[in-house]
PDB file of C-alpha atoms in Angstrom:
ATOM      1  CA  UNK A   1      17.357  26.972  46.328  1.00 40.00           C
ATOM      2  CA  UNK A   2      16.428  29.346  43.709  1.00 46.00           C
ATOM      3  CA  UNK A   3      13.863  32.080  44.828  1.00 52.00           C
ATOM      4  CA  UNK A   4      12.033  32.278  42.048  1.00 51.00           C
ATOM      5  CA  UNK A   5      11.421  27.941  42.459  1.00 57.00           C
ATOM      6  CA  UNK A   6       9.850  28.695  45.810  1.00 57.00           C
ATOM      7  CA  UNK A   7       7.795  31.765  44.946  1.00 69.00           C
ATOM      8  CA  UNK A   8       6.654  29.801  41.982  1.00 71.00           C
ATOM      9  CA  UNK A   9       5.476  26.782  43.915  1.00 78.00           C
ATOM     10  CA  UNK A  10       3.575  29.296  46.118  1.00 77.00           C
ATOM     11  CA  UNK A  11       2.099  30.544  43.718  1.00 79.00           C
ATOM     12  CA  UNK A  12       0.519  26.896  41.980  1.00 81.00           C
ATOM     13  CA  UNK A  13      -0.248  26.004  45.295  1.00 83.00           C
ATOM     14  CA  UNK A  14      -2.752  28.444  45.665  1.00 83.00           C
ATOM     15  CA  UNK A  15      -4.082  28.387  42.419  1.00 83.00           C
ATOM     16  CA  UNK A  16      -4.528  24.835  42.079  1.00 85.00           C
ATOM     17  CA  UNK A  17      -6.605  25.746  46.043  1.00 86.00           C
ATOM     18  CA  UNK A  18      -8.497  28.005  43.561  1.00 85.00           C
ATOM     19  CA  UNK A  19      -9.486  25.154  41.147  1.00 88.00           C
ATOM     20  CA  UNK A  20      -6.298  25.357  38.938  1.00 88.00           C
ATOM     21  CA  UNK A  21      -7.204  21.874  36.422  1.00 85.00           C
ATOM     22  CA  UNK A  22      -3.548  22.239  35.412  1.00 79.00           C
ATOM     23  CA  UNK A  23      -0.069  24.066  35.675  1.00 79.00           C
ATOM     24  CA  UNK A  24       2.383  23.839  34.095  1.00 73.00           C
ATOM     25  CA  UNK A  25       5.847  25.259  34.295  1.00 71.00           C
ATOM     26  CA  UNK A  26       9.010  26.134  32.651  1.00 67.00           C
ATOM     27  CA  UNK A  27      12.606  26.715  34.053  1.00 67.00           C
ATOM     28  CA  UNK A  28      10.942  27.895  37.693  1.00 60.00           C
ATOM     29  CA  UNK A  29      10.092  31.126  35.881  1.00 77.00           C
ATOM     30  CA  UNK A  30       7.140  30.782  33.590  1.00 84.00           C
ATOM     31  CA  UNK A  31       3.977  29.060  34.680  1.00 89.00           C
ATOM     32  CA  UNK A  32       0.568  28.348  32.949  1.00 91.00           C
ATOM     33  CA  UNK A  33      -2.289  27.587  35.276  1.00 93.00           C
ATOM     34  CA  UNK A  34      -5.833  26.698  33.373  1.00 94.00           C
ATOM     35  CA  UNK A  35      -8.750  26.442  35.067  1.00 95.00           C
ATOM     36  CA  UNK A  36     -11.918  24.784  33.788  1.00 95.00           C
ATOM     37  CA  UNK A  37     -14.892  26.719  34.826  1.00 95.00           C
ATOM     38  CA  UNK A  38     -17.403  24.367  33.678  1.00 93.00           C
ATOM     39  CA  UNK A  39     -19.972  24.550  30.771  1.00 89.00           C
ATOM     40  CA  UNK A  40     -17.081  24.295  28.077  1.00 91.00           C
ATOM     41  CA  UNK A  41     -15.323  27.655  29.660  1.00 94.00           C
ATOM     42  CA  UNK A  42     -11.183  27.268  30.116  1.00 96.00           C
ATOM     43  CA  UNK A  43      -9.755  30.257  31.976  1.00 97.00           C
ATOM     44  CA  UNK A  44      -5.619  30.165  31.524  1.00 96.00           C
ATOM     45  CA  UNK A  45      -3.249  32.359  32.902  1.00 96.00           C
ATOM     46  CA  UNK A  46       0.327  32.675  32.305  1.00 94.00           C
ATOM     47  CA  UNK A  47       2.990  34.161  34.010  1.00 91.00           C
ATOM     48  CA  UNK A  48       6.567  35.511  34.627  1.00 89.00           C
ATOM     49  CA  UNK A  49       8.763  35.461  37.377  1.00 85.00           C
ATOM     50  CA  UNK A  50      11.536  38.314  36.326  1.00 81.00           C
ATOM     51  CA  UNK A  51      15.040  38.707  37.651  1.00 76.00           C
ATOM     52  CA  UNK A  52      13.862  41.141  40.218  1.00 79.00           C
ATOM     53  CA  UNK A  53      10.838  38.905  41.611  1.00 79.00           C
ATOM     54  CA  UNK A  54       8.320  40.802  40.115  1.00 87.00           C
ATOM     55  CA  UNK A  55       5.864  39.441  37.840  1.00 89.00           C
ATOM     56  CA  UNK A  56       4.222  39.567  34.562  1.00 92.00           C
ATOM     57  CA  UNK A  57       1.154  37.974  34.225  1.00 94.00           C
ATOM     58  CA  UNK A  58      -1.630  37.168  30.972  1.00 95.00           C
ATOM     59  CA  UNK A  59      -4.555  36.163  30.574  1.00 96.00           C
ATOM     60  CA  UNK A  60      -4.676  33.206  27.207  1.00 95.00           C
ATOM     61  CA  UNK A  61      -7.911  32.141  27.305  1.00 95.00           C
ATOM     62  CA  UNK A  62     -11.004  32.437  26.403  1.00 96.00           C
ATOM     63  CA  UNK A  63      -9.029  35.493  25.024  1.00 94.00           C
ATOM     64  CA  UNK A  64      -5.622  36.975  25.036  1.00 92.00           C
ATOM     65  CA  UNK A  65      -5.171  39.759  27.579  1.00 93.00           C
ATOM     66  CA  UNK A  66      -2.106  41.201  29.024  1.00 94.00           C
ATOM     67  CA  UNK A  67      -2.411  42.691  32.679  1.00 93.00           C
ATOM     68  CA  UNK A  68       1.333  43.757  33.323  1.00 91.00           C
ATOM     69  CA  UNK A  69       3.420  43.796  36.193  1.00 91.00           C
ATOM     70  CA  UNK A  70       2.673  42.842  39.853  1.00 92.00           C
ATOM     71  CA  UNK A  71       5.011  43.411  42.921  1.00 91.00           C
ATOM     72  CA  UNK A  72       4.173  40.204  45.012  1.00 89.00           C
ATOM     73  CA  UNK A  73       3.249  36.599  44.243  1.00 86.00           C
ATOM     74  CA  UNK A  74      -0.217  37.806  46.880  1.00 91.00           C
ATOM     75  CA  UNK A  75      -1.318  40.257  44.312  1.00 93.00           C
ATOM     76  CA  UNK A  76      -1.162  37.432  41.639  1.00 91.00           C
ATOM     77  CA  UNK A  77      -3.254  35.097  43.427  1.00 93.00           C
ATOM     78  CA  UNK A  78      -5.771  38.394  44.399  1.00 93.00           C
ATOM     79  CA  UNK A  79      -5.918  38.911  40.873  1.00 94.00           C
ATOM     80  CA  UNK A  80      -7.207  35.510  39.140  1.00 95.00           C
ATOM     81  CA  UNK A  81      -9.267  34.662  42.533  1.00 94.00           C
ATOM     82  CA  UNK A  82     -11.012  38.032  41.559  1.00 93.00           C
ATOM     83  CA  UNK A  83     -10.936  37.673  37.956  1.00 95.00           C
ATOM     84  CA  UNK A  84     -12.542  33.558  37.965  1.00 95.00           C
ATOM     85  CA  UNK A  85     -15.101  35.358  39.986  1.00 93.00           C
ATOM     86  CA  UNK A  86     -16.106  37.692  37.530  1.00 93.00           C
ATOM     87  CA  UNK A  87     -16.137  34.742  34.510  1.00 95.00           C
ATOM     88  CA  UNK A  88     -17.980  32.735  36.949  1.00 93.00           C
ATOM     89  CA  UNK A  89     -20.636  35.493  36.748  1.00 91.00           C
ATOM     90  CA  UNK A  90     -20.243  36.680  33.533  1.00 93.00           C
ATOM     91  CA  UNK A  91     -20.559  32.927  32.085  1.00 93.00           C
ATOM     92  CA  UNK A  92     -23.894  32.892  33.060  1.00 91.00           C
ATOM     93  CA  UNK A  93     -24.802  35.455  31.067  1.00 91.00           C
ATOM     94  CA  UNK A  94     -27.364  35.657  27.811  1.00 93.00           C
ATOM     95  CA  UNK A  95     -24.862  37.907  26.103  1.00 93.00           C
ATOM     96  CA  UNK A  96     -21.404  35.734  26.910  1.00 94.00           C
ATOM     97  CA  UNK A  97     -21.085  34.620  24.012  1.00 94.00           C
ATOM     98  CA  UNK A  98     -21.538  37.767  21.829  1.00 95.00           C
ATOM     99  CA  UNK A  99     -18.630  38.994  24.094  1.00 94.00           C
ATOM    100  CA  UNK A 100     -16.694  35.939  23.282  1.00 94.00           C
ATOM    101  CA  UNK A 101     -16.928  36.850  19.773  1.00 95.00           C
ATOM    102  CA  UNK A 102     -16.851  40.643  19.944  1.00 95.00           C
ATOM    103  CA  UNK A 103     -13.541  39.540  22.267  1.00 94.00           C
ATOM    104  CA  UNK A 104     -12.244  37.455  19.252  1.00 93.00           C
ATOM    105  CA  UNK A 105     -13.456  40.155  16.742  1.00 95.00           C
ATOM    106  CA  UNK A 106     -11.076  42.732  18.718  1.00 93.00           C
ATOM    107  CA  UNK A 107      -8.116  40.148  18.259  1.00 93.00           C
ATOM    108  CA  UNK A 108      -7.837  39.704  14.679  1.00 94.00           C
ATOM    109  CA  UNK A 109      -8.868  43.368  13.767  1.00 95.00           C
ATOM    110  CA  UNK A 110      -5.465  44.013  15.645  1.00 93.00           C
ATOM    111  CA  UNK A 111      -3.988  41.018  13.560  1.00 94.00           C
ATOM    112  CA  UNK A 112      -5.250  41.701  10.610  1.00 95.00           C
ATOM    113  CA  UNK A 113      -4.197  45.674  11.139  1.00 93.00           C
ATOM    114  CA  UNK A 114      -0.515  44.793  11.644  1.00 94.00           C
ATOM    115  CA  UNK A 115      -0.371  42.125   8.795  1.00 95.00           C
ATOM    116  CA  UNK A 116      -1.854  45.261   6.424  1.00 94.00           C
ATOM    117  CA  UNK A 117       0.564  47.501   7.734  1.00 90.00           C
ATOM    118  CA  UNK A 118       3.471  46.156   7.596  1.00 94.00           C
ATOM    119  CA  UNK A 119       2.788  43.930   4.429  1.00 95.00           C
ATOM    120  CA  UNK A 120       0.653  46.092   2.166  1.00 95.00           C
ATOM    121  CA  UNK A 121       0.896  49.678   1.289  1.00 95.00           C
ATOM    122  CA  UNK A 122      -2.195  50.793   1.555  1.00 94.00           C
ATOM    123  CA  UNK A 123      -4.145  54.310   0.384  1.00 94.00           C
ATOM    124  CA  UNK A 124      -3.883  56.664   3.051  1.00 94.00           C
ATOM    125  CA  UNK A 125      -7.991  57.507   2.709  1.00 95.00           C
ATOM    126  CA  UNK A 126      -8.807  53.901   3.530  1.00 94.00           C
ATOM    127  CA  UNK A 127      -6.629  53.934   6.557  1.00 93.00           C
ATOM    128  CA  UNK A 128      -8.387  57.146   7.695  1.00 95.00           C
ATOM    129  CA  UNK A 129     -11.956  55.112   7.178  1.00 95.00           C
ATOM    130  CA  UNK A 130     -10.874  52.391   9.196  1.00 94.00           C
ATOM    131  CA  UNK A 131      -9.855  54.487  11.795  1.00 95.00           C
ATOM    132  CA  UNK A 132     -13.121  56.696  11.877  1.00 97.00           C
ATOM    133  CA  UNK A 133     -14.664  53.519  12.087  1.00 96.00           C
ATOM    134  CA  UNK A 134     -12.854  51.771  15.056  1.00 95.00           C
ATOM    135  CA  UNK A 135     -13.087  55.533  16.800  1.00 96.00           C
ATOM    136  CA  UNK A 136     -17.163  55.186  16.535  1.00 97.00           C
ATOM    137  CA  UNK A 137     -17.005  52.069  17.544  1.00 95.00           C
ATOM    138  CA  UNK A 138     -14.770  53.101  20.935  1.00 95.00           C
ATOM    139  CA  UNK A 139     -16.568  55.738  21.522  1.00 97.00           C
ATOM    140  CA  UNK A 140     -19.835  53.595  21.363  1.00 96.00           C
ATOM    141  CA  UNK A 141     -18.438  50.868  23.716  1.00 95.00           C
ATOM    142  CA  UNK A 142     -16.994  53.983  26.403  1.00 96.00           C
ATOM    143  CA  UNK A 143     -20.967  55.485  26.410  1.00 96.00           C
ATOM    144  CA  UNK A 144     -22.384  51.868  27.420  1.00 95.00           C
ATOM    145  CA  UNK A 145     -20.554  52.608  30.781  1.00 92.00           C
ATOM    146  CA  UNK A 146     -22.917  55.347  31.709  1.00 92.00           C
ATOM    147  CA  UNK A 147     -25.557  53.791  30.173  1.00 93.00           C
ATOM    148  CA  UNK A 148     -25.230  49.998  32.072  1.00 92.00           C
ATOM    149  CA  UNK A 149     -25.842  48.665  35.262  1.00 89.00           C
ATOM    150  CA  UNK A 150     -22.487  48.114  36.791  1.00 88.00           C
ATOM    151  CA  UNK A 151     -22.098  44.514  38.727  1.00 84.00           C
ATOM    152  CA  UNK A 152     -21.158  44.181  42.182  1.00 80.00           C
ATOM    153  CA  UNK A 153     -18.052  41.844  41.752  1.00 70.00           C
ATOM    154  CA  UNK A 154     -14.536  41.783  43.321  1.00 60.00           C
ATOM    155  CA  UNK A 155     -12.063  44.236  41.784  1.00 62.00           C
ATOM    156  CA  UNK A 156      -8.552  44.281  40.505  1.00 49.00           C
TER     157      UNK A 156
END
């Protein structure tokens, strides 16, 4: 039996213990698992068994996120337990959907940055604006770390 096939099913069969609404999977070495947290909220997940049984695992939704490489299938399921638990939280919050859409925002500046880039040639002092702006904008988001209460959820 292929190792990968048995790590794999180890893997769903804790996340659908978590609450997993669906998984699906492909060739015994990439699985989705979604999870429907209620109140219109999908959490999805995918991820990669490679050659050498490690894995590679994203988040898709609400919002693309890549969180690299793990060395065991335990530190997978660790992961998304800990990570539902913090959307579970954070959904009930006044401001989640401003994040959503700051989230979102994020995305397609990085879209829309590549699809200038390597489309357009553009002036060299407008580039230099847009970065001064995203800068401002970093630094603003870094300083709200000092400045905020933090929560007292699982970790990573």
């Amino acid at each position: 039996m292929n190792q990968n096939t048995v790590t794999g099913d180890y893997i769903n069969i804790n996340l659908r213990q978590l609450g997993a609404t669906s998984i699906k999977e492909f060739n015994s070495i990439m699985h989705i698992a979604e999870f429907d947290l209620g109140d219109g909220l999908i959490v999805s997940y995918v991820f990669n068994i490679t050659r050498h049984n490690k894995y590679f695992l994203q988040r898709m939704q609400p919002y693309a996120m890549v969180h690299g490489k793990f060395a065991s299938d335990q530190e997978i399921i660790d992961f998304i337990t800990a990570d539902l638990k913090r959307f579970e939280n954070a959904k009930n919050s006044h401001n989640f959907n401003t994040f959503l859409l700051i989230s979102h925002l994020g995305h397609h500046i990085t879209e829309n940055i590549e699809q200038l880039f390597l489309n357009y040639n553009v002036d060299a002092d407008k580039l230099e604006s847009i970065e001064n702006s995203l800068e401002e904008s970093l630094v603003e988001i870094q300083s709200l770390f000092e400045k905020s209460d933090k929560l007292d959820l699982p970790e990573d």
